[in-house]
Tab-separated table of C-alpha atoms in Angstrom:
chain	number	residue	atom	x	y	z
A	1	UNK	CA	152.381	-149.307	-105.262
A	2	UNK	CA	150.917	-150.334	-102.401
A	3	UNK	CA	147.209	-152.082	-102.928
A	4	UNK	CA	144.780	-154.441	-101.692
A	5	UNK	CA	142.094	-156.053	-103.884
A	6	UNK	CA	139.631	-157.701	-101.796
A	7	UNK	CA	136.105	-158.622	-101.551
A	8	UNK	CA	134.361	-156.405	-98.819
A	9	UNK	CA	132.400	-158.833	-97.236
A	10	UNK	CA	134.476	-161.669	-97.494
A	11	UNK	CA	135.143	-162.548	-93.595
A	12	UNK	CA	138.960	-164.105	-94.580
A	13	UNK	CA	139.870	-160.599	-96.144
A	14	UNK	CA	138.575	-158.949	-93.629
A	15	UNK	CA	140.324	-160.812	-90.803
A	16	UNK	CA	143.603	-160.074	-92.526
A	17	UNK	CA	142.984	-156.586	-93.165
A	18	UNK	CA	142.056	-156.038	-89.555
A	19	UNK	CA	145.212	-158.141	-88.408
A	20	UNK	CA	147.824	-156.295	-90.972
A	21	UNK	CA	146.044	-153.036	-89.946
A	22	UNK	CA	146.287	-152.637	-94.027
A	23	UNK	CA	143.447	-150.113	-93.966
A	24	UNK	CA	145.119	-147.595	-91.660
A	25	UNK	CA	148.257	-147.631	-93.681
A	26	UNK	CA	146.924	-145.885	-96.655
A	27	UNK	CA	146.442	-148.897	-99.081
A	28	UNK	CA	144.399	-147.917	-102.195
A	29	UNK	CA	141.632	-150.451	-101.209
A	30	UNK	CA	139.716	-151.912	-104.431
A	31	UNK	CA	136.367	-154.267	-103.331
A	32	UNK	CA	136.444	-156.312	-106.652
A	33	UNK	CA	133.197	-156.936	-106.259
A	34	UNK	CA	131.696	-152.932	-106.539
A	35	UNK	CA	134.882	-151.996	-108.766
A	36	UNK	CA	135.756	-154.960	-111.417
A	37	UNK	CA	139.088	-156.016	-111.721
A	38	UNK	CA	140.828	-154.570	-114.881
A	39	UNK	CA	142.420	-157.072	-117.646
A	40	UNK	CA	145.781	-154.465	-116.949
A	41	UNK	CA	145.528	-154.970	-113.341
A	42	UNK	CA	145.019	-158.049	-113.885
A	43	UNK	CA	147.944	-158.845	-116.056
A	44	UNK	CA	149.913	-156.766	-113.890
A	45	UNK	CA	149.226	-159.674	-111.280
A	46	UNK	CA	150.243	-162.236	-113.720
A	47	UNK	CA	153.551	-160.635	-114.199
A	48	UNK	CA	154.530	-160.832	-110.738
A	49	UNK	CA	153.071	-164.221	-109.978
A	50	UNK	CA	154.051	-166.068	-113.073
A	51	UNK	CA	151.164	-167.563	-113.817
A	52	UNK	CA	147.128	-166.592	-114.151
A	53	UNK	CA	146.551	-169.874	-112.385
A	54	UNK	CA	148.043	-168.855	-109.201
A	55	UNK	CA	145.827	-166.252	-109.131
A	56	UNK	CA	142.730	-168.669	-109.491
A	57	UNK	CA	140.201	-169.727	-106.631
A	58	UNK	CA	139.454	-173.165	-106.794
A	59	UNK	CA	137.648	-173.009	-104.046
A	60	UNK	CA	134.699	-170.451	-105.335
A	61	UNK	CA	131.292	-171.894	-105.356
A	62	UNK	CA	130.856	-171.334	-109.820
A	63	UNK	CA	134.373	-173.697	-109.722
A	64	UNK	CA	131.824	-176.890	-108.910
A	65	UNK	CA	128.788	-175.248	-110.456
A	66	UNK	CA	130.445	-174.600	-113.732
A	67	UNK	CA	131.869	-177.883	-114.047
A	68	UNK	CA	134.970	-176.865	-114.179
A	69	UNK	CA	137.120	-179.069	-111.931
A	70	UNK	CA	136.453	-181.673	-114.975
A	71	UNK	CA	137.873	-179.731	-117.265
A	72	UNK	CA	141.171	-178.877	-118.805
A	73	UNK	CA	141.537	-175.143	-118.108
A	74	UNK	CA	144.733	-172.962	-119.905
A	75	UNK	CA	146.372	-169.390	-118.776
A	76	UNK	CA	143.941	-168.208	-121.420
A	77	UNK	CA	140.930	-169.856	-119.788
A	78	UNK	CA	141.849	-168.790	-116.036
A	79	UNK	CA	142.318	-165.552	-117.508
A	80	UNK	CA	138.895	-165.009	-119.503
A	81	UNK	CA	137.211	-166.576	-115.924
A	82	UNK	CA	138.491	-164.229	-113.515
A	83	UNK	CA	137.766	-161.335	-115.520
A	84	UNK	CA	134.220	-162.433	-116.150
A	85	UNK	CA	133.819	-163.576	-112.356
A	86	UNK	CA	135.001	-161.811	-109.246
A	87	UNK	CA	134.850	-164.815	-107.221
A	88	UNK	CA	137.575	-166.471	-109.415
A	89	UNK	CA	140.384	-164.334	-108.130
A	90	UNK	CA	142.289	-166.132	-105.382
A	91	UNK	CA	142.023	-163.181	-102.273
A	92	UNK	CA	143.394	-160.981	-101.119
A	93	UNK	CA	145.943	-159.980	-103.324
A	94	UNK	CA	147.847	-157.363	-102.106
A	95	UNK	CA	150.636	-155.600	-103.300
A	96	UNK	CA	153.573	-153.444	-100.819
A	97	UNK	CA	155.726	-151.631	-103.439
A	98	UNK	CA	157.491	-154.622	-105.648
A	99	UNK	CA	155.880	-157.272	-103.812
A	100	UNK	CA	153.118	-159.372	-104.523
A	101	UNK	CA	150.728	-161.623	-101.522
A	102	UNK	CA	147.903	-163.718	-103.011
A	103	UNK	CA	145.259	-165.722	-100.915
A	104	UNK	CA	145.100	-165.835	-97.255
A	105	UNK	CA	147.602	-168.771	-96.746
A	106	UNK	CA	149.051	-168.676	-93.542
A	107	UNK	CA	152.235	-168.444	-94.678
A	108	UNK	CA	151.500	-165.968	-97.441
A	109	UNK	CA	149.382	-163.956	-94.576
A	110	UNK	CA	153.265	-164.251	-92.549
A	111	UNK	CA	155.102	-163.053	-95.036
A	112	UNK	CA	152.904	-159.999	-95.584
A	113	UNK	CA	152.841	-158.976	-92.241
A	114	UNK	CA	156.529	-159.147	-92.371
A	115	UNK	CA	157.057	-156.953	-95.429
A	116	UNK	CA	154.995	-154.561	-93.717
A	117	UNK	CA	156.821	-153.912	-90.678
């Protein structure tokens, strides 16, 4: 499978689309924000990360509104968040055949360019 969920006008996703050229590659593209994430797609990304924290954006504006960098969070809770709030999902995540690249580390960003070539 080879997918990208993104948020459309997120500048970061769209610098690394542009740089991957992941749009002219035919990448089912899914803007989380106009088509919700699934709880299957999203436990489909828990399977190959591990964990529904590494999946979670700490850095998403409702993390400080909500209070919730006081607060003891479990898989369950990052779970429940992300599918109730777009923003929560770490981005991109992308995924070339059995391979999954979440957030727009630099070295994540690397190794996805590399399993593209």
């Amino acid at each position: 499978m080879n997918k990208i969920y993104h948020l459309g006008n997120c500048t970061t996703c769209q610098a690394i689309i542009k740089e991957t050229g992941i749009d002219k590659k035919g990448f089912e593209m899914q803007d989380i924000k106009t088509e919700s994430i699934s709880a299957t797609q999203l436990d489909e990304m828990k399977n190959k990360t591990g964990s529904y924290e590494s999946l979670f954006s700490r850095r998403a504006m409702k993390y400080k509104e909500m209070g919730l960098k006081d607060k003891p969070l479990t898989e369950k809770d990052y779970r429940q968040l992300i599918l109730d709030e777009y923003t929560f999902l770490k981005r991109p995540v992308v995924f070339v055949n059995d391979k999954i690249f979440v957030g727009s580390e630099k070295k994540n960003v690397e190794a996805l360019k590399n399993a593209l070539r």
